[in-house]
XYZ file of N, CA and C in Angstrom:
633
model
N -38.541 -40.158 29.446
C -38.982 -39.592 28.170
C -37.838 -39.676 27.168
N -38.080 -40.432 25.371
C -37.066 -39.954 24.751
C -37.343 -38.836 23.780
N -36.362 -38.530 23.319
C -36.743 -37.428 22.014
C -36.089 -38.065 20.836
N -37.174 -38.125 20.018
C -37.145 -38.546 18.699
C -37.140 -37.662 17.471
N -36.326 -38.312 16.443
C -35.750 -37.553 15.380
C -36.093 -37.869 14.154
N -36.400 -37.557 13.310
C -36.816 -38.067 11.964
C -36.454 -37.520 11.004
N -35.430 -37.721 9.455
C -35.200 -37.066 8.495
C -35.044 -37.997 7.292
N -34.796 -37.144 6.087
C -35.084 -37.731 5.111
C -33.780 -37.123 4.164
N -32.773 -37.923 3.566
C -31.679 -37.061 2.845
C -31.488 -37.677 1.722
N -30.401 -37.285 0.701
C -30.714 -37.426 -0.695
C -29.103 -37.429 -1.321
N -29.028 -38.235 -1.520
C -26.890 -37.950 -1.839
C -27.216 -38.166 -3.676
N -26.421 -37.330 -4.215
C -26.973 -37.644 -5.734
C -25.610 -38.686 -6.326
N -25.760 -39.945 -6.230
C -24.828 -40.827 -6.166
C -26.059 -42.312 -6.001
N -25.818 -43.254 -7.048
C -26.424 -44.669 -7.455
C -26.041 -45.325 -5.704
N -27.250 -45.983 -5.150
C -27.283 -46.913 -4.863
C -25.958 -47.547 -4.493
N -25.028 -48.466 -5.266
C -24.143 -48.962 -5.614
C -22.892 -48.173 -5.193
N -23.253 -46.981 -5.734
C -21.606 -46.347 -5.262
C -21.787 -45.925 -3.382
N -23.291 -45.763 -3.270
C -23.132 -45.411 -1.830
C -22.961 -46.391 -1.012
N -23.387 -47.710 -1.230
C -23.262 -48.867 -0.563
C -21.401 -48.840 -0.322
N -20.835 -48.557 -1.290
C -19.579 -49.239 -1.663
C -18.234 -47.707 -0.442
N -18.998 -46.130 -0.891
C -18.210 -45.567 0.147
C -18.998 -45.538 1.250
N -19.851 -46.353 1.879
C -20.102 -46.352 3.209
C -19.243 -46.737 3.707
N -18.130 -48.186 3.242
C -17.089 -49.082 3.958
C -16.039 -48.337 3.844
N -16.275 -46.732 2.522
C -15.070 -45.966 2.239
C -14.994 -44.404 3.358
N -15.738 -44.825 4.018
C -15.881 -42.864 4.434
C -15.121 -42.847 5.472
N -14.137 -43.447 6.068
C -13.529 -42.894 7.427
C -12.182 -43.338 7.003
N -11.248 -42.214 6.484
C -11.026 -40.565 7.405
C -11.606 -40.087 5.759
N -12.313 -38.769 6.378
C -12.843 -37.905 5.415
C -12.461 -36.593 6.194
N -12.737 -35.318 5.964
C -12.424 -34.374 6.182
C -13.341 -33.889 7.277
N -14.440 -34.182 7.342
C -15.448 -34.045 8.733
C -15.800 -34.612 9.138
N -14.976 -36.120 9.697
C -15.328 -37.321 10.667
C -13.760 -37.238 11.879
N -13.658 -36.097 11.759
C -12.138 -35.577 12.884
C -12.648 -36.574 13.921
N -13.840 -36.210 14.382
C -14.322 -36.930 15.530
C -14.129 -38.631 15.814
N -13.928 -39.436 14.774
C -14.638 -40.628 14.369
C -12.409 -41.407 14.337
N -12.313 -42.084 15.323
C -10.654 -42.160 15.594
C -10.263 -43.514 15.166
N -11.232 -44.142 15.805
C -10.932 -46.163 15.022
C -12.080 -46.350 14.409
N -12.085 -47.364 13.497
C -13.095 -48.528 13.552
C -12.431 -50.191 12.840
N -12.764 -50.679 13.337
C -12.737 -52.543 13.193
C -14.116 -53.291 13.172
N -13.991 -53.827 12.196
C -15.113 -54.677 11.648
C -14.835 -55.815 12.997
N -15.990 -56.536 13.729
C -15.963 -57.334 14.559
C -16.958 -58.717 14.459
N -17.410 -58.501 13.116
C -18.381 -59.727 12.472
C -18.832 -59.207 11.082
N -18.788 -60.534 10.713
C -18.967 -59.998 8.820
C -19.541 -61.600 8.415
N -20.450 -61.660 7.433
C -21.523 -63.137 7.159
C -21.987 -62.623 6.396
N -22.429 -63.506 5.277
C -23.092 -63.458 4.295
C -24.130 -64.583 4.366
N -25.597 -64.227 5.020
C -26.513 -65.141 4.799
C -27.280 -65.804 3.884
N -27.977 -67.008 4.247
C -28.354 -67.590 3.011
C -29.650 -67.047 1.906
N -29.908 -65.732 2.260
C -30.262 -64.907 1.163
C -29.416 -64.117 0.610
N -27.888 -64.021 0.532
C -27.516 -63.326 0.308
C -27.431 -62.255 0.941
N -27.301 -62.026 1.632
C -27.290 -60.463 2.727
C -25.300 -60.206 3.356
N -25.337 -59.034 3.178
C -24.061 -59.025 4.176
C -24.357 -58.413 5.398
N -23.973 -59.311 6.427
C -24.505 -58.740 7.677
C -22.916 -58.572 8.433
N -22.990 -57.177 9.290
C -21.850 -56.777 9.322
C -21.843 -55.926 10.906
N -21.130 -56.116 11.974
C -20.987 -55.165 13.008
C -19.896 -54.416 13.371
N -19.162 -53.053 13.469
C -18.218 -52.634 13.774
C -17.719 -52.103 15.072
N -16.754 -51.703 15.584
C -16.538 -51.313 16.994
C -15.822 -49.631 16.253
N -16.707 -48.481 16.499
C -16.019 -47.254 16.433
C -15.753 -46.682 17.777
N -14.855 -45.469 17.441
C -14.046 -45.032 18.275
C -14.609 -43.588 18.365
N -15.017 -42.738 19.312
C -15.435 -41.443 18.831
C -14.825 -40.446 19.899
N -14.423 -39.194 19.419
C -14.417 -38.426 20.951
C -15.754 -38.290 21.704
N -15.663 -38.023 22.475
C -16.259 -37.587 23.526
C -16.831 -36.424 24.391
N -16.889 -34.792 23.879
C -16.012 -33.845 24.789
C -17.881 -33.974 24.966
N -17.921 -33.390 26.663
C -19.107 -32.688 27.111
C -18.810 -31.714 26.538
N -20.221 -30.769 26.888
C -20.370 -29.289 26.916
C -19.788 -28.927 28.487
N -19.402 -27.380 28.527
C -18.537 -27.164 29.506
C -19.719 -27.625 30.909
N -20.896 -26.859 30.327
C -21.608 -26.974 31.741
C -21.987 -28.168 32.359
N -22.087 -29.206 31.375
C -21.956 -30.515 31.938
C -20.998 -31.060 32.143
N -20.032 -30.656 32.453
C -18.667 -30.709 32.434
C -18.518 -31.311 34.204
N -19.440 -29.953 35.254
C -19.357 -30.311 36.433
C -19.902 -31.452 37.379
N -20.977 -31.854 36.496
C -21.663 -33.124 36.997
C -21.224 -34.629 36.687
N -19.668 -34.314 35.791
C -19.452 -35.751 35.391
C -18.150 -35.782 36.534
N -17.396 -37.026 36.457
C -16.480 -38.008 37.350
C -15.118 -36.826 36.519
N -13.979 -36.666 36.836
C -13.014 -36.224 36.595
C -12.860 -37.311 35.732
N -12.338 -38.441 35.767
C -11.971 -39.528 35.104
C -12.869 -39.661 34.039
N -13.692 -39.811 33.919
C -14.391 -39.729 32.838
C -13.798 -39.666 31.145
N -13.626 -40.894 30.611
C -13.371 -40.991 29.220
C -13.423 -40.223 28.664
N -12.760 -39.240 28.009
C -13.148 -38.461 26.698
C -13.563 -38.873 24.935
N -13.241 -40.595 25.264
C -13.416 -41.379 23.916
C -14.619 -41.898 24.373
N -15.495 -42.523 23.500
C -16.853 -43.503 23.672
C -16.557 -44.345 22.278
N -17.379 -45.212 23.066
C -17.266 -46.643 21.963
C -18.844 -46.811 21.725
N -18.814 -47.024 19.679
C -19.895 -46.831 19.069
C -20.658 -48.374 18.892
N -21.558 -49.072 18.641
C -21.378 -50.115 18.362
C -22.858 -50.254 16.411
N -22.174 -50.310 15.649
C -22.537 -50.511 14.482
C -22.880 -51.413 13.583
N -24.600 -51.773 13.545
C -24.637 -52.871 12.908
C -25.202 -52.776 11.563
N -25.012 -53.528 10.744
C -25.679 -53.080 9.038
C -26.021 -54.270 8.218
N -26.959 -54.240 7.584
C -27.437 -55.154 6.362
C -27.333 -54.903 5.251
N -26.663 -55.283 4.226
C -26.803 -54.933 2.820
C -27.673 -56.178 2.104
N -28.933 -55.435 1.704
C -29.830 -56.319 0.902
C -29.198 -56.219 -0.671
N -28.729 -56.490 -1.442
C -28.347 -56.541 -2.775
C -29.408 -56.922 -3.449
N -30.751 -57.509 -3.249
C -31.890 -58.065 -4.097
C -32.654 -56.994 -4.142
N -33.190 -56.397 -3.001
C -33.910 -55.782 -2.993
C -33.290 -54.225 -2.514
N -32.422 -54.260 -2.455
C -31.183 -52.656 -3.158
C -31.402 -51.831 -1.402
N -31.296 -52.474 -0.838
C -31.616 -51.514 0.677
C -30.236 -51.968 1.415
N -30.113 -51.042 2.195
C -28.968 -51.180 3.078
C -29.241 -50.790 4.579
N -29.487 -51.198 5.547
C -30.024 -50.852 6.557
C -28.797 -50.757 7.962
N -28.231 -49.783 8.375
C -27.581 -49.777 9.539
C -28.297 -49.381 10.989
N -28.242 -49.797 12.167
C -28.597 -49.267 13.856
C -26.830 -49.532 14.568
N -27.279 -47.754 15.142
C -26.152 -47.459 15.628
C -26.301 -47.040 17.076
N -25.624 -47.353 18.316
C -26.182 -47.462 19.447
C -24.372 -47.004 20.413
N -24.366 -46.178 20.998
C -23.445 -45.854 22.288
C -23.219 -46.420 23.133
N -22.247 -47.671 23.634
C -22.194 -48.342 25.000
C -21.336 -47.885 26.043
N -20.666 -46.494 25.778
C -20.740 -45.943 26.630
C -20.946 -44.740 26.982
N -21.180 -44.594 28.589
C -22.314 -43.862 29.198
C -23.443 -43.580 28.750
N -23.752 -44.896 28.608
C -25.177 -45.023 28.159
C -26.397 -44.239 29.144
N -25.608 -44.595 30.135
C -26.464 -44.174 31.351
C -26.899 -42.789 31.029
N -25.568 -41.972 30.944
C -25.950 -40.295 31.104
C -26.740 -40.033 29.552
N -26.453 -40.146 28.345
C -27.081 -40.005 27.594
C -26.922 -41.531 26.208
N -28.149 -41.985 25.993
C -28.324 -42.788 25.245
C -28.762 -42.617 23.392
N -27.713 -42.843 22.347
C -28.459 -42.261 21.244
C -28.367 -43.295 20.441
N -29.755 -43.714 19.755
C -29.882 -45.036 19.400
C -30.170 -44.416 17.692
N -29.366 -44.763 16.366
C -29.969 -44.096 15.142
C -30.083 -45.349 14.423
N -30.919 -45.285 13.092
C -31.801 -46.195 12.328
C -31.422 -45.285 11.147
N -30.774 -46.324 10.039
C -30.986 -45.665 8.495
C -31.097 -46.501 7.494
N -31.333 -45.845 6.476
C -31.916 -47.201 5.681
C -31.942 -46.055 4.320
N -30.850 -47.227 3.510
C -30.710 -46.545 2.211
C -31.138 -47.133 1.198
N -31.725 -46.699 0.365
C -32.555 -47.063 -0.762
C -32.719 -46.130 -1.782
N -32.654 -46.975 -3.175
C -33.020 -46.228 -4.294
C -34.116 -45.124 -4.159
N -33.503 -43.637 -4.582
C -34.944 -42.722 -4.147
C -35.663 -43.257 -5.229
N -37.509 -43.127 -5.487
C -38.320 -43.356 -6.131
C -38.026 -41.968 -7.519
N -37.716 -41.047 -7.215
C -38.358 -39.845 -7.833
C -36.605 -39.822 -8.816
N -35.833 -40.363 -8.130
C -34.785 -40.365 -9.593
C -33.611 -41.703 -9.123
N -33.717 -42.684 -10.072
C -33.271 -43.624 -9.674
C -31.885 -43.812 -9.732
N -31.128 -42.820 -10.202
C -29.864 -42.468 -9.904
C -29.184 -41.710 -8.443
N -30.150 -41.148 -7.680
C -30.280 -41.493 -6.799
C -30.145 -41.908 -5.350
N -30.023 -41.744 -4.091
C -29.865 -42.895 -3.102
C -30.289 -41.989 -1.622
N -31.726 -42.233 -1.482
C -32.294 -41.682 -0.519
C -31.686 -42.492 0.730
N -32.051 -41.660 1.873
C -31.675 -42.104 3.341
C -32.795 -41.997 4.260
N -33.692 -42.320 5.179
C -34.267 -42.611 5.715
C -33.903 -42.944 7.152
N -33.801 -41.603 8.289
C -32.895 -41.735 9.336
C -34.079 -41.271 10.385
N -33.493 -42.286 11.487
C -34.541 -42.327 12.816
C -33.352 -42.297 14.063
N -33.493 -41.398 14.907
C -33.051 -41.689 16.186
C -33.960 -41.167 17.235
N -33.342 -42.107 18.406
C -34.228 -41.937 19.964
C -32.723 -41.811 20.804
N -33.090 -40.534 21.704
C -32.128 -40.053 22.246
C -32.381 -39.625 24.200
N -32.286 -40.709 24.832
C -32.557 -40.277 25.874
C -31.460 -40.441 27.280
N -31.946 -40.234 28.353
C -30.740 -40.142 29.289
C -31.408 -40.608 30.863
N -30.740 -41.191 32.086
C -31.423 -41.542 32.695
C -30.936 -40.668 34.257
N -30.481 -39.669 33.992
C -29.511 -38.506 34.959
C -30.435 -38.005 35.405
N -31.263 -37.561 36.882
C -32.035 -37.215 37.307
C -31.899 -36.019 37.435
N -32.323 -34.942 37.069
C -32.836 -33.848 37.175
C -32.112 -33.129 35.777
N -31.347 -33.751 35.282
C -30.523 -33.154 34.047
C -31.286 -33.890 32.748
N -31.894 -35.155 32.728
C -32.629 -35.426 31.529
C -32.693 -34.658 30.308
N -33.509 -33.708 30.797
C -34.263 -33.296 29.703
C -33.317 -32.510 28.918
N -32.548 -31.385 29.835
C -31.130 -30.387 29.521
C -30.223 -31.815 28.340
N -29.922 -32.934 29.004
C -29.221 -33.843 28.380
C -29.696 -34.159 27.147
N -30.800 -34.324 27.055
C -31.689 -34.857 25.678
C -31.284 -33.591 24.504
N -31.611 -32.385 25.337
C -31.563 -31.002 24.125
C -30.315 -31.288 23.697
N -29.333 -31.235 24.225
C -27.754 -30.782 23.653
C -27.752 -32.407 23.066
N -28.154 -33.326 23.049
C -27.581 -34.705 22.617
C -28.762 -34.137 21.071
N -29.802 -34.243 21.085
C -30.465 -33.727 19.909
C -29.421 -32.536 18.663
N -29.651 -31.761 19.635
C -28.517 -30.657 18.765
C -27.113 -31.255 18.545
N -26.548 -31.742 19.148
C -25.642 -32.176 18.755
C -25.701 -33.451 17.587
N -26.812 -34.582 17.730
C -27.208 -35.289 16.991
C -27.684 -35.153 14.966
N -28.365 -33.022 15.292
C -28.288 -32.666 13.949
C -27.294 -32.419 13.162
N -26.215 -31.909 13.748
C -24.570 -31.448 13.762
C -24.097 -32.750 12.767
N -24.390 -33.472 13.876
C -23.687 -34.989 13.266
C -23.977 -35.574 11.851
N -25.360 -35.568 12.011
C -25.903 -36.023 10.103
C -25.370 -35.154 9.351
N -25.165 -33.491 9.327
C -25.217 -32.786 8.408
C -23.395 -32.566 7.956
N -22.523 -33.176 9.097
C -21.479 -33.524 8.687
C -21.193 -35.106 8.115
N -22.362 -35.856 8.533
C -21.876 -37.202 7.522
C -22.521 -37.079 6.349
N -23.123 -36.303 5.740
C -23.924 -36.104 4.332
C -22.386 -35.155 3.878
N -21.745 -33.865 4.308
C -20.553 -33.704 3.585
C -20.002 -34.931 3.291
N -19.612 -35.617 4.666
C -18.427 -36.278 4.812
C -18.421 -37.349 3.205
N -19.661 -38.399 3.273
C -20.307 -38.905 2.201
C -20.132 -38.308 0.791
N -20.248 -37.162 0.740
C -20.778 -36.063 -0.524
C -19.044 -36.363 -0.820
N -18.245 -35.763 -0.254
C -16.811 -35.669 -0.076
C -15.637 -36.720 -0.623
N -16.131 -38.214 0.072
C -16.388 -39.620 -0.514
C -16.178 -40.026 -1.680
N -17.659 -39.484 -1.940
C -18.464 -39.948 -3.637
C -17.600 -39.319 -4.503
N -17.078 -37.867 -4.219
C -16.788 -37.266 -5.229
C -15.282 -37.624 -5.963
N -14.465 -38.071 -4.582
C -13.358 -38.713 -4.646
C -13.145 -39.766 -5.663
N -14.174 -40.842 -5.378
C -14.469 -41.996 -5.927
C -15.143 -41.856 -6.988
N -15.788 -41.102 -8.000
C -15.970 -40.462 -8.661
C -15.083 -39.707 -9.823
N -14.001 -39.491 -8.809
C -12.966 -38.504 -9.750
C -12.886 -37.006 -9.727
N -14.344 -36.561 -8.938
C -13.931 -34.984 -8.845
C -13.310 -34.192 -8.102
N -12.847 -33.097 -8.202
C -12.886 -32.656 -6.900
C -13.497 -31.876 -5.555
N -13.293 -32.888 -4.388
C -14.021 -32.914 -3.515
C -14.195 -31.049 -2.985
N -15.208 -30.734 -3.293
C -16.126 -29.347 -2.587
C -15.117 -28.683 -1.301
N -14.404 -29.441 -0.388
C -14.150 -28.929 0.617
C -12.344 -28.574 0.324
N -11.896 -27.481 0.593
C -10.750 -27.022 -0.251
C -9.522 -27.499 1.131
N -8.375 -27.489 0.790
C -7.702 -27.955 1.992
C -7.392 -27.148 3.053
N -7.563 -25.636 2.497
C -7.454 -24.678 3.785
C -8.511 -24.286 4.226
N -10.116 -24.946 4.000
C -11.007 -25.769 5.230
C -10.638 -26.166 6.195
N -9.507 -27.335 5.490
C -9.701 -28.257 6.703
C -8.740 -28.090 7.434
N -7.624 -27.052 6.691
C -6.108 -26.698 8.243
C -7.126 -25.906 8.895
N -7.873 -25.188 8.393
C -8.625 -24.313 9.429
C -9.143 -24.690 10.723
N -9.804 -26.011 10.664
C -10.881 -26.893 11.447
C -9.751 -27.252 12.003
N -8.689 -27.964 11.776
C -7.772 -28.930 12.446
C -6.875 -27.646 13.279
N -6.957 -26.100 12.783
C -6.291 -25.636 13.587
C -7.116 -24.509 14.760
N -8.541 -24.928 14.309
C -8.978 -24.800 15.821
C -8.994 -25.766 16.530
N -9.354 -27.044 16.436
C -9.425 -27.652 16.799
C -8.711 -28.190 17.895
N -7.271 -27.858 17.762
C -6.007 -27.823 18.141
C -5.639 -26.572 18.868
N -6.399 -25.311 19.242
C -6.638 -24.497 20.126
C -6.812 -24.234 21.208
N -8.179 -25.332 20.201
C -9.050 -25.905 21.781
C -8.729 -26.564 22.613
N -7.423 -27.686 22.060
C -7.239 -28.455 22.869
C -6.194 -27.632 23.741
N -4.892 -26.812 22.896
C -4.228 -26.479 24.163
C -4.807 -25.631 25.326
N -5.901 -24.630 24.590
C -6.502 -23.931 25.794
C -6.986 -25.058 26.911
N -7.502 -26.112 26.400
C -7.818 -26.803 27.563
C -6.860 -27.532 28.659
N -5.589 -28.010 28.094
C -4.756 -28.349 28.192
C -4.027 -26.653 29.459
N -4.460 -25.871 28.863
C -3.105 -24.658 30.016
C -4.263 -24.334 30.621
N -6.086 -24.484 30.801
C -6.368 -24.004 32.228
C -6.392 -25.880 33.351
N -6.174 -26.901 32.237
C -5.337 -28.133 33.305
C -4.446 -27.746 34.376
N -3.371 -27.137 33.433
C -2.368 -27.261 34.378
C -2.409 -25.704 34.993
N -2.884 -24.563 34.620
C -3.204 -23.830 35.452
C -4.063 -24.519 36.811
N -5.173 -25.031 36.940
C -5.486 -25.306 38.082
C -4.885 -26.369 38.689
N -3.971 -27.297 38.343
C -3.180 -27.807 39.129
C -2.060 -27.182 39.759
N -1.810 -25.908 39.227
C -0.762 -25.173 39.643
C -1.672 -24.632 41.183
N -2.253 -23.790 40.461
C -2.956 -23.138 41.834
C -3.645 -24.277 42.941
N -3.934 -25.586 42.905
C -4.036 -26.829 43.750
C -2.662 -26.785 44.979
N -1.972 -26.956 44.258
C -0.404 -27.051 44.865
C 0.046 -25.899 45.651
N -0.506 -24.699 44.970
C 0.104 -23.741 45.778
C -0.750 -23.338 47.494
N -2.199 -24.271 47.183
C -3.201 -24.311 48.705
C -2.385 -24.979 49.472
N -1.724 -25.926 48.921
C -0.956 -26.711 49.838
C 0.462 -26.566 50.190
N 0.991 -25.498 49.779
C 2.047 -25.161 49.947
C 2.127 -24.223 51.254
C-alpha cells in the first residue's frame, strides 16, 4: 500500500524569479538538513527545455523508535536523486524527486510543477504530489505515517526556505531574524551532543560487562 499526498501552494513571486531561486535556495536558513548538491546532467533540448538532474545530500536521523529495527551501521546521510524541466515557452517547470537510499525501508517519490497561478499572474503556483511507501514487514504502515508527517514538515519548510530566497533576491529583508536561526542551530547541536554522550555512555557500560 502507498500513501499519497496532494497540495497546492502559492509563493507571491513571478514565475521567473522562482524558476531562477530554485537553482538559488541551498543554504537557506531551513534546509539545515539538505548538506551537498551537484548538478550531474544539464541539456538543453531541441525545444528549448533545460533538462537537469542533481545528486543531494540529506540527513537522515530515524525516529528513536525506529531506531531499534535498523542495522547499527546504518547511514545517517541519504542520497536524493533530482530531476527537473524548465519549459520557458510554455512557463512550467516540472521537478520528480525520488530517495535511493533505503529505499527499501521507506520510499518517497514527490512531483511538482510550477506554473503561473491563473488567479494572479504575478504569481507562481506549485502543484505537489507524493507517494510514500515502504516494503518492511510488519512496520509498513507505522513507516508510511511518520514518512507522511515528516513529508508535511518538509514542504512547509521549503515554502519558508523559498519565501526566504525570494526575499533576498528581491532586496528585502528576509522574515526569519538571525536569532531564529542560532536558536535552531543551537538545538540542533544539543541534540547532537546528547546523542553523542548516551554513545559513549553505552559503550562505557559495554566495556565494563567485560571487564
Amino acid at each position: 500500500m502507498v500513501k499519497y499526498f496532494a497540495c497546492v501552494g502559492h509563493l507571491k513571486s513571478s514565475w521567473d524569479q522562482v524558476c531562477i531561486a530554485f537553482w538559488e535556495r541551498y543554504p537557506n536558513p531551513y534546509s539545515n538538513h539538505v548538506l551537498t548538491e551537484d548538478i550531474i546532467f544539464r541539456d538543453v533540448t531541441p525545444g528549448n527545455c533545460l533538462v537537469s538532474r542533481r545528486l543531494l545530500t540529506k540527513t537522515n536521523r530515524a525516529p528513536r523508535w525506529m531506531e531499534k529495527y535498523l542495522p547499527v551501521t546504518m547511514a545517517r546521510h541519504a542520497y536524493i536523486i533530482e530531476d527537473s524541466i524548465v519549459d520557458p515557452q510554455n512557463r512550467t517547470m516540472t521537478t520528480l524527486t525520488w530517495n535511493i537510499s533505503h529505499a527499501r525501508m521507506m520510499s518517497v517519490e514527490e512531483r511538482c510543477e510550477y506554473r503561473i497561478n491563473p488567479d494572479n499572474t504575478s504569481w507562481t503556483e506549485i502543484n505537489r504530489e507524493a507517494w510514500i511507501s515502504s516494503n518492511i514487514y510488519g512496520l509498513s504502515r507505522a513507516i508510511q505515517e511518520f514518512g507522511l508527517a515528516r513529508f508535511k514538515t518538509s514542504v512547509t519548510k521549503t515554502m519558508k526556505g523559498f519565501e526566504y530566497v525570494l526575499a533576498k533576491m528581491q532586496g528585502d529583508t528576509p522574515s526569519r531574524t538571525l536569532a531564529e536561526h542560532a536558536a535552531e542551530r543551537a538545538r540542533e547541536t544539543a541534540l547532537v551532543a546528547k546523542e553523542k554522550a548516551k554513545g559513549l555512555a553505552s559503550q562505557a557500560h559495554k566495556k565494563q560487562q567485560y571487564v
